Amino acid sequence: MADFNTEIEQMQAESLKQLEKDIASKSVKPLEEDEVLKKYSEQLAELRKDPSRKSEAAELSKKAVAYANIVANAYIKQVTEEQNALEKESKEKYNKRVIEIRANTASRVAALSSKEEINVAKYEGQSALFDAKNKFLSEIYKCKSAKNQAFIDHVMFNRALRDGKTNFKENMTMSYMNYINNFKMSKFMLENGLYIAILIFFIVCAIIAPLSGNGQLFSLPNILTILEQSSTRMFYALGVAGLILIAGTDLSVCRMVALGSVTTGLILHPT
């Protein structure tokens, strides 16, 4: 093990010097192609075959992950810069294409006299714009996927070095990166539009109430009154939420409440 540590330290020192040159020339290799990490992986596989050398494997795993983080950060930065440049180039091409399509459509429409032909020209122009936008969005998605994949590969490689063990910070960062790179405003508004509307309405009421002389919305008595008035509905909502979570059947809260009220009335007043 001592011989291996000496050998790997020498390899790592040389690799880090080469990494500085690769960063300058923008030719950093992915983790899978790094010779030092291949050596680490081979040694870890040998150590893990012997249960008595578990502590040695854990110590070597920490060193391997620390080195992998240095290489991966350089690679992720390189990929991010490359993809950002491609995104910028795609955006410029798209803007030029839009201007070109609109100019062509305008010139075609100006040269036509028939209403039917004008409508056809406008329709073809809209179709061309739609196709150009789809192509642009596809290119942007590929760039974001490439950036996201670089980080995912880093996390997966670290997990392999730790023998499948996860890391809370890495998991949270990966979730954040997934969300950012796959974010779509249309999807976000579709899923959260109602909550945003309620929040805006609540903020507007909180501002307007004191200005109109109707008191403070955030006063303790008012908050307690709101909770008291909505307490019964909260129980109904929690019951339905429980049913939905366990993939059960919603038996309609309103009808069940009405049935319960009538049944209770008949029991208390049988005559």
PDB file of C-alpha atoms in Angstrom:
ATOM      1  CA  MET A   1       0.000   0.000   0.000  1.00  0.00           C
ATOM      2  CA  ALA A   2       2.910   2.345   0.748  1.00  0.00           C
ATOM      3  CA  ASP A   3       4.320   1.791  -2.746  1.00  0.00           C
ATOM      4  CA  PHE A   4       0.922   2.515  -4.259  1.00  0.00           C
ATOM      5  CA  ASN A   5       0.544   5.756  -2.259  1.00  0.00           C
ATOM      6  CA  THR A   6       3.953   6.952  -3.475  1.00  0.00           C
ATOM      7  CA  GLU A   7       3.137   6.059  -7.071  1.00  0.00           C
ATOM      8  CA  ILE A   8      -0.318   7.626  -7.037  1.00  0.00           C
ATOM      9  CA  GLU A   9       0.960  10.841  -5.413  1.00  0.00           C
ATOM     10  CA  GLN A  10       3.561  11.217  -8.163  1.00  0.00           C
ATOM     11  CA  MET A  11       0.957  10.518 -10.866  1.00  0.00           C
ATOM     12  CA  GLN A  12      -1.468  12.960  -9.248  1.00  0.00           C
ATOM     13  CA  ALA A  13       1.136  15.737  -9.038  1.00  0.00           C
ATOM     14  CA  GLU A  14       2.018  15.299 -12.727  1.00  0.00           C
ATOM     15  CA  SER A  15      -1.659  15.123 -13.674  1.00  0.00           C
ATOM     16  CA  LEU A  16      -2.466  18.362 -11.853  1.00  0.00           C
ATOM     17  CA  LYS A  17       0.365  20.134 -13.691  1.00  0.00           C
ATOM     18  CA  GLN A  18      -1.000  18.818 -16.968  1.00  0.00           C
ATOM     19  CA  LEU A  19      -4.496  19.892 -15.903  1.00  0.00           C
ATOM     20  CA  GLU A  20      -3.364  23.523 -15.724  1.00  0.00           C
ATOM     21  CA  LYS A  21      -2.152  23.276 -19.333  1.00  0.00           C
ATOM     22  CA  ASP A  22      -5.381  21.542 -20.397  1.00  0.00           C
ATOM     23  CA  ILE A  23      -7.443  24.302 -18.775  1.00  0.00           C
ATOM     24  CA  ALA A  24      -5.487  26.933 -20.694  1.00  0.00           C
ATOM     25  CA  SER A  25      -5.931  25.032 -23.980  1.00  0.00           C
ATOM     26  CA  LYS A  26      -9.550  24.088 -23.160  1.00  0.00           C
ATOM     27  CA  SER A  27      -8.848  20.374 -23.578  1.00  0.00           C
ATOM     28  CA  VAL A  28      -9.751  18.994 -20.135  1.00  0.00           C
ATOM     29  CA  LYS A  29     -10.738  15.334 -20.376  1.00  0.00           C
ATOM     30  CA  PRO A  30     -13.792  13.802 -18.650  1.00  0.00           C
ATOM     31  CA  LEU A  31     -13.279  11.783 -15.462  1.00  0.00           C
ATOM     32  CA  GLU A  32     -13.624   8.434 -17.263  1.00  0.00           C
ATOM     33  CA  GLU A  33     -10.482   9.159 -19.298  1.00  0.00           C
ATOM     34  CA  ASP A  34      -8.285  10.264 -16.390  1.00  0.00           C
ATOM     35  CA  GLU A  35      -5.469   7.760 -15.775  1.00  0.00           C
ATOM     36  CA  VAL A  36      -5.055   8.670 -12.098  1.00  0.00           C
ATOM     37  CA  LEU A  37      -8.726   7.982 -11.396  1.00  0.00           C
ATOM     38  CA  LYS A  38      -8.491   4.684 -13.268  1.00  0.00           C
ATOM     39  CA  LYS A  39      -5.610   3.739 -10.957  1.00  0.00           C
ATOM     40  CA  TYR A  40      -7.632   4.805  -7.901  1.00  0.00           C
ATOM     41  CA  SER A  41     -10.632   2.751  -9.057  1.00  0.00           C
ATOM     42  CA  GLU A  42      -8.527  -0.369  -9.603  1.00  0.00           C
ATOM     43  CA  GLN A  43      -6.900  -0.112  -6.174  1.00  0.00           C
ATOM     44  CA  LEU A  44     -10.217   0.527  -4.437  1.00  0.00           C
ATOM     45  CA  ALA A  45     -11.716  -2.533  -6.119  1.00  0.00           C
ATOM     46  CA  GLU A  46      -8.836  -4.659  -4.761  1.00  0.00           C
ATOM     47  CA  LEU A  47      -9.120  -3.240  -1.238  1.00  0.00           C
ATOM     48  CA  ARG A  48     -12.870  -3.778  -1.080  1.00  0.00           C
ATOM     49  CA  LYS A  49     -12.453  -7.477  -1.781  1.00  0.00           C
ATOM     50  CA  ASP A  50     -10.880  -7.818   1.669  1.00  0.00           C
ATOM     51  CA  PRO A  51     -13.289  -6.781   4.501  1.00  0.00           C
ATOM     52  CA  SER A  52     -10.350  -6.306   6.894  1.00  0.00           C
ATOM     53  CA  ARG A  53      -9.035  -3.424   4.742  1.00  0.00           C
ATOM     54  CA  LYS A  54     -12.248  -1.424   4.892  1.00  0.00           C
ATOM     55  CA  SER A  55     -10.617   1.519   6.685  1.00  0.00           C
ATOM     56  CA  GLU A  56      -7.837   1.707   4.073  1.00  0.00           C
ATOM     57  CA  ALA A  57     -10.426   1.710   1.310  1.00  0.00           C
ATOM     58  CA  ALA A  58     -12.371   4.520   3.020  1.00  0.00           C
ATOM     59  CA  GLU A  59      -9.231   6.642   3.383  1.00  0.00           C
ATOM     60  CA  LEU A  60      -8.195   6.059  -0.214  1.00  0.00           C
ATOM     61  CA  SER A  61     -11.744   6.838  -1.363  1.00  0.00           C
ATOM     62  CA  LYS A  62     -11.559  10.279   0.279  1.00  0.00           C
ATOM     63  CA  LYS A  63      -8.321  11.055  -1.567  1.00  0.00           C
ATOM     64  CA  ALA A  64      -9.790   9.824  -4.845  1.00  0.00           C
ATOM     65  CA  VAL A  65     -12.939  11.941  -4.452  1.00  0.00           C
ATOM     66  CA  ALA A  66     -10.883  15.031  -3.551  1.00  0.00           C
ATOM     67  CA  TYR A  67      -8.807  14.609  -6.724  1.00  0.00           C
ATOM     68  CA  ALA A  68     -11.899  13.818  -8.818  1.00  0.00           C
ATOM     69  CA  ASN A  69     -13.544  17.041  -7.610  1.00  0.00           C
ATOM     70  CA  ILE A  70     -10.596  19.111  -8.874  1.00  0.00           C
ATOM     71  CA  VAL A  71     -10.648  17.480 -12.316  1.00  0.00           C
ATOM     72  CA  ALA A  72     -14.463  17.490 -12.538  1.00  0.00           C
ATOM     73  CA  ASN A  73     -14.759  21.178 -11.609  1.00  0.00           C
ATOM     74  CA  ALA A  74     -12.331  22.086 -14.386  1.00  0.00           C
ATOM     75  CA  TYR A  75     -14.193  19.888 -16.868  1.00  0.00           C
ATOM     76  CA  ILE A  76     -17.628  21.214 -15.849  1.00  0.00           C
ATOM     77  CA  LYS A  77     -16.379  24.796 -16.193  1.00  0.00           C
ATOM     78  CA  GLN A  78     -15.028  24.007 -19.652  1.00  0.00           C
ATOM     79  CA  VAL A  79     -18.286  22.347 -20.767  1.00  0.00           C
ATOM     80  CA  THR A  80     -20.344  25.224 -19.344  1.00  0.00           C
ATOM     81  CA  GLU A  81     -18.288  27.826 -21.228  1.00  0.00           C
ATOM     82  CA  GLU A  82     -18.504  25.831 -24.473  1.00  0.00           C
ATOM     83  CA  GLN A  83     -22.261  25.336 -24.202  1.00  0.00           C
ATOM     84  CA  ASN A  84     -22.874  28.961 -23.205  1.00  0.00           C
ATOM     85  CA  ALA A  85     -20.987  30.025 -26.338  1.00  0.00           C
ATOM     86  CA  LEU A  86     -23.115  27.652 -28.420  1.00  0.00           C
ATOM     87  CA  GLU A  87     -26.296  29.021 -26.814  1.00  0.00           C
ATOM     88  CA  LYS A  88     -25.230  32.577 -27.659  1.00  0.00           C
ATOM     89  CA  GLU A  89     -24.417  31.566 -31.235  1.00  0.00           C
ATOM     90  CA  SER A  90     -27.761  29.770 -31.598  1.00  0.00           C
ATOM     91  CA  LYS A  91     -29.615  32.821 -30.293  1.00  0.00           C
ATOM     92  CA  GLU A  92     -27.861  35.114 -32.759  1.00  0.00           C
ATOM     93  CA  LYS A  93     -28.640  32.746 -35.651  1.00  0.00           C
ATOM     94  CA  TYR A  94     -32.275  32.528 -34.552  1.00  0.00           C
ATOM     95  CA  ASN A  95     -32.663  36.315 -34.360  1.00  0.00           C
ATOM     96  CA  LYS A  96     -31.129  36.697 -37.834  1.00  0.00           C
ATOM     97  CA  ARG A  97     -33.397  33.959 -39.175  1.00  0.00           C
ATOM     98  CA  VAL A  98     -36.492  35.634 -37.705  1.00  0.00           C
ATOM     99  CA  ILE A  99     -35.575  38.970 -39.296  1.00  0.00           C
ATOM    100  CA  GLU A 100     -34.940  37.212 -42.626  1.00  0.00           C
ATOM    101  CA  ILE A 101     -38.278  35.327 -42.544  1.00  0.00           C
ATOM    102  CA  ARG A 102     -40.257  38.452 -41.646  1.00  0.00           C
ATOM    103  CA  ALA A 103     -38.542  40.458 -44.371  1.00  0.00           C
ATOM    104  CA  ASN A 104     -39.226  37.755 -46.966  1.00  0.00           C
ATOM    105  CA  THR A 105     -42.854  37.487 -45.869  1.00  0.00           C
ATOM    106  CA  ALA A 106     -43.339  41.255 -46.011  1.00  0.00           C
ATOM    107  CA  SER A 107     -41.832  41.451 -49.499  1.00  0.00           C
ATOM    108  CA  ARG A 108     -44.032  38.569 -50.713  1.00  0.00           C
ATOM    109  CA  VAL A 109     -47.170  40.139 -49.269  1.00  0.00           C
ATOM    110  CA  ALA A 110     -46.306  43.514 -50.837  1.00  0.00           C
ATOM    111  CA  ALA A 111     -45.939  41.898 -54.266  1.00  0.00           C
ATOM    112  CA  LEU A 112     -49.309  40.095 -54.080  1.00  0.00           C
ATOM    113  CA  SER A 113     -52.750  41.480 -54.794  1.00  0.00           C
ATOM    114  CA  SER A 114     -55.025  38.518 -54.191  1.00  0.00           C
ATOM    115  CA  LYS A 115     -56.322  38.225 -50.639  1.00  0.00           C
ATOM    116  CA  GLU A 116     -56.095  34.441 -50.786  1.00  0.00           C
ATOM    117  CA  GLU A 117     -52.463  34.544 -51.920  1.00  0.00           C
ATOM    118  CA  ILE A 118     -51.644  37.084 -49.206  1.00  0.00           C
ATOM    119  CA  ASN A 119     -53.148  34.807 -46.532  1.00  0.00           C
ATOM    120  CA  VAL A 120     -51.137  31.855 -47.878  1.00  0.00           C
ATOM    121  CA  ALA A 121     -47.924  33.911 -47.782  1.00  0.00           C
ATOM    122  CA  LYS A 122     -48.607  35.011 -44.203  1.00  0.00           C
ATOM    123  CA  TYR A 123     -49.392  31.421 -43.159  1.00  0.00           C
ATOM    124  CA  GLU A 124     -46.157  30.164 -44.716  1.00  0.00           C
ATOM    125  CA  GLY A 125     -44.280  32.933 -42.925  1.00  0.00           C
ATOM    126  CA  GLN A 126     -45.808  31.941 -39.567  1.00  0.00           C
ATOM    127  CA  SER A 127     -44.952  28.289 -40.248  1.00  0.00           C
ATOM    128  CA  ALA A 128     -41.346  29.221 -41.023  1.00  0.00           C
ATOM    129  CA  LEU A 129     -41.137  31.224 -37.773  1.00  0.00           C
ATOM    130  CA  PHE A 130     -42.581  28.291 -35.838  1.00  0.00           C
ATOM    131  CA  ASP A 131     -40.024  25.886 -37.357  1.00  0.00           C
ATOM    132  CA  ALA A 132     -37.160  28.271 -36.642  1.00  0.00           C
ATOM    133  CA  LYS A 133     -38.255  28.651 -33.019  1.00  0.00           C
ATOM    134  CA  ASN A 134     -38.533  24.887 -32.542  1.00  0.00           C
ATOM    135  CA  LYS A 135     -35.053  24.388 -33.980  1.00  0.00           C
ATOM    136  CA  PHE A 136     -33.678  27.118 -31.706  1.00  0.00           C
ATOM    137  CA  LEU A 137     -35.326  25.634 -28.595  1.00  0.00           C
ATOM    138  CA  SER A 138     -34.008  22.182 -29.524  1.00  0.00           C
ATOM    139  CA  GLU A 139     -30.444  23.531 -29.747  1.00  0.00           C
ATOM    140  CA  ILE A 140     -30.803  25.344 -26.409  1.00  0.00           C
ATOM    141  CA  TYR A 141     -32.131  22.163 -24.791  1.00  0.00           C
ATOM    142  CA  LYS A 142     -29.117  20.192 -26.078  1.00  0.00           C
ATOM    143  CA  CYS A 143     -26.752  22.781 -24.588  1.00  0.00           C
ATOM    144  CA  LYS A 144     -28.480  22.706 -21.206  1.00  0.00           C
ATOM    145  CA  SER A 145     -28.548  18.898 -21.241  1.00  0.00           C
ATOM    146  CA  ALA A 146     -24.802  18.788 -21.935  1.00  0.00           C
ATOM    147  CA  LYS A 147     -24.102  21.094 -18.970  1.00  0.00           C
ATOM    148  CA  ASN A 148     -26.385  19.090 -16.724  1.00  0.00           C
ATOM    149  CA  GLN A 149     -24.903  15.759 -17.847  1.00  0.00           C
ATOM    150  CA  ALA A 150     -21.368  16.918 -17.033  1.00  0.00           C
ATOM    151  CA  PHE A 151     -22.362  17.490 -13.409  1.00  0.00           C
ATOM    152  CA  ILE A 152     -24.389  14.258 -13.208  1.00  0.00           C
ATOM    153  CA  ASP A 153     -21.362  12.288 -14.475  1.00  0.00           C
ATOM    154  CA  HIS A 154     -19.270  13.913 -11.758  1.00  0.00           C
ATOM    155  CA  VAL A 155     -21.715  12.914  -9.009  1.00  0.00           C
ATOM    156  CA  MET A 156     -22.077   9.368 -10.341  1.00  0.00           C
ATOM    157  CA  PHE A 157     -18.306   8.939 -10.531  1.00  0.00           C
ATOM    158  CA  ASN A 158     -17.903  10.140  -6.944  1.00  0.00           C
ATOM    159  CA  ARG A 159     -20.570   7.685  -5.818  1.00  0.00           C
ATOM    160  CA  ALA A 160     -18.699   4.866  -7.516  1.00  0.00           C
ATOM    161  CA  LEU A 161     -15.490   5.905  -5.729  1.00  0.00           C
ATOM    162  CA  ARG A 162     -17.395   5.896  -2.406  1.00  0.00           C
ATOM    163  CA  ASP A 163     -18.783   2.420  -3.192  1.00  0.00           C
ATOM    164  CA  GLY A 164     -22.294   3.705  -3.889  1.00  0.00           C
ATOM    165  CA  LYS A 165     -22.564   6.064  -0.903  1.00  0.00           C
ATOM    166  CA  THR A 166     -24.329   9.356  -1.604  1.00  0.00           C
ATOM    167  CA  ASN A 167     -23.464  12.847  -0.417  1.00  0.00           C
ATOM    168  CA  PHE A 168     -26.137  15.301   0.756  1.00  0.00           C
ATOM    169  CA  LYS A 169     -24.429  18.384  -0.730  1.00  0.00           C
ATOM    170  CA  GLU A 170     -23.923  16.674  -4.095  1.00  0.00           C
ATOM    171  CA  ASN A 171     -27.533  15.465  -4.159  1.00  0.00           C
ATOM    172  CA  MET A 172     -28.900  18.933  -3.390  1.00  0.00           C
ATOM    173  CA  THR A 173     -26.650  20.572  -5.989  1.00  0.00           C
ATOM    174  CA  MET A 174     -27.625  17.967  -8.594  1.00  0.00           C
ATOM    175  CA  SER A 175     -31.328  18.549  -7.882  1.00  0.00           C
ATOM    176  CA  TYR A 176     -30.810  22.300  -8.232  1.00  0.00           C
ATOM    177  CA  MET A 177     -28.890  21.874 -11.502  1.00  0.00           C
ATOM    178  CA  ASN A 178     -31.604  19.561 -12.857  1.00  0.00           C
ATOM    179  CA  TYR A 179     -34.273  22.120 -11.997  1.00  0.00           C
ATOM    180  CA  ILE A 180     -32.391  25.070 -13.509  1.00  0.00           C
ATOM    181  CA  ASN A 181     -31.393  23.290 -16.716  1.00  0.00           C
ATOM    182  CA  ASN A 182     -34.847  21.756 -17.270  1.00  0.00           C
ATOM    183  CA  PHE A 183     -36.838  24.826 -16.214  1.00  0.00           C
ATOM    184  CA  LYS A 184     -39.649  25.908 -18.524  1.00  0.00           C
ATOM    185  CA  MET A 185     -41.775  28.929 -17.700  1.00  0.00           C
ATOM    186  CA  SER A 186     -44.881  27.460 -19.345  1.00  0.00           C
ATOM    187  CA  LYS A 187     -44.628  24.269 -17.294  1.00  0.00           C
ATOM    188  CA  PHE A 188     -43.881  26.232 -14.113  1.00  0.00           C
ATOM    189  CA  MET A 189     -46.932  28.473 -14.576  1.00  0.00           C
ATOM    190  CA  LEU A 190     -49.124  25.485 -15.395  1.00  0.00           C
ATOM    191  CA  GLU A 191     -48.125  23.728 -12.179  1.00  0.00           C
ATOM    192  CA  ASN A 192     -47.930  26.764  -9.870  1.00  0.00           C
ATOM    193  CA  GLY A 193     -50.102  29.438 -11.494  1.00  0.00           C
ATOM    194  CA  LEU A 194     -52.960  28.984  -9.010  1.00  0.00           C
ATOM    195  CA  TYR A 195     -50.648  29.304  -5.984  1.00  0.00           C
ATOM    196  CA  ILE A 196     -49.015  32.409  -7.441  1.00  0.00           C
ATOM    197  CA  ALA A 197     -52.447  33.981  -8.074  1.00  0.00           C
ATOM    198  CA  ILE A 198     -53.506  33.259  -4.467  1.00  0.00           C
ATOM    199  CA  LEU A 199     -50.240  34.706  -3.153  1.00  0.00           C
ATOM    200  CA  ILE A 200     -50.646  37.878  -5.238  1.00  0.00           C
ATOM    201  CA  PHE A 201     -54.259  38.247  -4.070  1.00  0.00           C
ATOM    202  CA  PHE A 202     -53.153  37.825  -0.440  1.00  0.00           C
ATOM    203  CA  ILE A 203     -50.376  40.436  -0.813  1.00  0.00           C
ATOM    204  CA  VAL A 204     -52.784  42.902  -2.483  1.00  0.00           C
ATOM    205  CA  CYS A 205     -55.306  42.425   0.344  1.00  0.00           C
ATOM    206  CA  ALA A 206     -52.569  42.916   2.935  1.00  0.00           C
ATOM    207  CA  ILE A 207     -51.636  46.244   1.302  1.00  0.00           C
ATOM    208  CA  ILE A 208     -55.141  47.535   0.562  1.00  0.00           C
ATOM    209  CA  ALA A 209     -56.765  46.627   3.928  1.00  0.00           C
ATOM    210  CA  PRO A 210     -54.873  49.159   6.114  1.00  0.00           C
ATOM    211  CA  LEU A 211     -55.032  51.840   3.383  1.00  0.00           C
ATOM    212  CA  SER A 212     -58.819  51.575   3.184  1.00  0.00           C
ATOM    213  CA  GLY A 213     -59.191  51.766   6.974  1.00  0.00           C
ATOM    214  CA  ASN A 214     -60.336  48.147   7.432  1.00  0.00           C
ATOM    215  CA  GLY A 215     -57.573  47.212   9.849  1.00  0.00           C
ATOM    216  CA  GLN A 216     -54.428  45.143   9.601  1.00  0.00           C
ATOM    217  CA  LEU A 217     -54.685  41.790   7.817  1.00  0.00           C
ATOM    218  CA  PHE A 218     -51.729  40.432   9.799  1.00  0.00           C
ATOM    219  CA  SER A 219     -53.100  41.303  13.234  1.00  0.00           C
ATOM    220  CA  LEU A 220     -53.311  38.376  15.672  1.00  0.00           C
ATOM    221  CA  PRO A 221     -57.121  38.502  16.149  1.00  0.00           C
ATOM    222  CA  ASN A 222     -57.646  38.533  12.382  1.00  0.00           C
ATOM    223  CA  ILE A 223     -55.294  35.568  11.837  1.00  0.00           C
ATOM    224  CA  LEU A 224     -57.039  33.598  14.606  1.00  0.00           C
ATOM    225  CA  THR A 225     -60.433  34.392  13.053  1.00  0.00           C
ATOM    226  CA  ILE A 226     -59.290  33.146   9.638  1.00  0.00           C
ATOM    227  CA  LEU A 227     -57.925  29.929  11.164  1.00  0.00           C
ATOM    228  CA  GLU A 228     -61.116  29.400  13.162  1.00  0.00           C
ATOM    229  CA  GLN A 229     -63.372  29.874  10.140  1.00  0.00           C
ATOM    230  CA  SER A 230     -61.284  27.558   7.956  1.00  0.00           C
ATOM    231  CA  SER A 231     -60.600  24.896  10.607  1.00  0.00           C
ATOM    232  CA  THR A 232     -63.438  22.571   9.554  1.00  0.00           C
ATOM    233  CA  ARG A 233     -62.512  22.840   5.889  1.00  0.00           C
ATOM    234  CA  MET A 234     -58.901  22.023   6.805  1.00  0.00           C
ATOM    235  CA  PHE A 235     -60.007  18.686   8.273  1.00  0.00           C
ATOM    236  CA  TYR A 236     -61.971  17.877   5.109  1.00  0.00           C
ATOM    237  CA  ALA A 237     -58.980  18.834   2.930  1.00  0.00           C
ATOM    238  CA  LEU A 238     -56.569  16.747   5.016  1.00  0.00           C
ATOM    239  CA  GLY A 239     -58.883  13.751   4.744  1.00  0.00           C
ATOM    240  CA  VAL A 240     -59.092  14.032   0.958  1.00  0.00           C
ATOM    241  CA  ALA A 241     -55.322  14.621   0.736  1.00  0.00           C
ATOM    242  CA  GLY A 242     -54.739  11.377   2.650  1.00  0.00           C
ATOM    243  CA  LEU A 243     -56.981   9.481   0.236  1.00  0.00           C
ATOM    244  CA  ILE A 244     -55.201  10.923  -2.795  1.00  0.00           C
ATOM    245  CA  LEU A 245     -51.744  10.157  -1.376  1.00  0.00           C
ATOM    246  CA  ILE A 246     -52.578   6.480  -0.892  1.00  0.00           C
ATOM    247  CA  ALA A 247     -54.176   6.333  -4.368  1.00  0.00           C
ATOM    248  CA  GLY A 248     -57.622   5.884  -2.858  1.00  0.00           C
ATOM    249  CA  THR A 249     -61.038   7.000  -4.054  1.00  0.00           C
ATOM    250  CA  ASP A 250     -62.493  10.438  -3.368  1.00  0.00           C
ATOM    251  CA  LEU A 251     -66.062   9.890  -2.142  1.00  0.00           C
ATOM    252  CA  SER A 252     -66.901  13.591  -2.508  1.00  0.00           C
ATOM    253  CA  VAL A 253     -66.406  15.536   0.697  1.00  0.00           C
ATOM    254  CA  CYS A 254     -69.476  17.747   0.262  1.00  0.00           C
ATOM    255  CA  ARG A 255     -71.875  14.821  -0.078  1.00  0.00           C
ATOM    256  CA  MET A 256     -70.318  12.962   2.841  1.00  0.00           C
ATOM    257  CA  VAL A 257     -70.561  16.076   5.048  1.00  0.00           C
ATOM    258  CA  ALA A 258     -74.196  16.554   4.038  1.00  0.00           C
ATOM    259  CA  LEU A 259     -74.960  12.880   4.740  1.00  0.00           C
ATOM    260  CA  GLY A 260     -73.203  13.135   8.115  1.00  0.00           C
ATOM    261  CA  SER A 261     -75.172  16.271   9.023  1.00  0.00           C
ATOM    262  CA  VAL A 262     -78.520  14.704   8.105  1.00  0.00           C
ATOM    263  CA  THR A 263     -77.680  11.472   9.934  1.00  0.00           C
ATOM    264  CA  THR A 264     -76.596  13.389  13.050  1.00  0.00           C
ATOM    265  CA  GLY A 265     -79.804  15.451  12.937  1.00  0.00           C
ATOM    266  CA  LEU A 266     -81.960  12.315  12.692  1.00  0.00           C
ATOM    267  CA  ILE A 267     -80.153  10.694  15.630  1.00  0.00           C
ATOM    268  CA  LEU A 268     -80.440  13.766  17.847  1.00  0.00           C
ATOM    269  CA  HIS A 269     -84.049  14.483  16.853  1.00  0.00           C
ATOM    270  CA  PRO A 270     -85.664  11.131  15.955  1.00  0.00           C
ATOM    271  CA  THR A 271     -89.163  12.588  16.061  1.00  0.00           C
TER     272      THR A 271
END
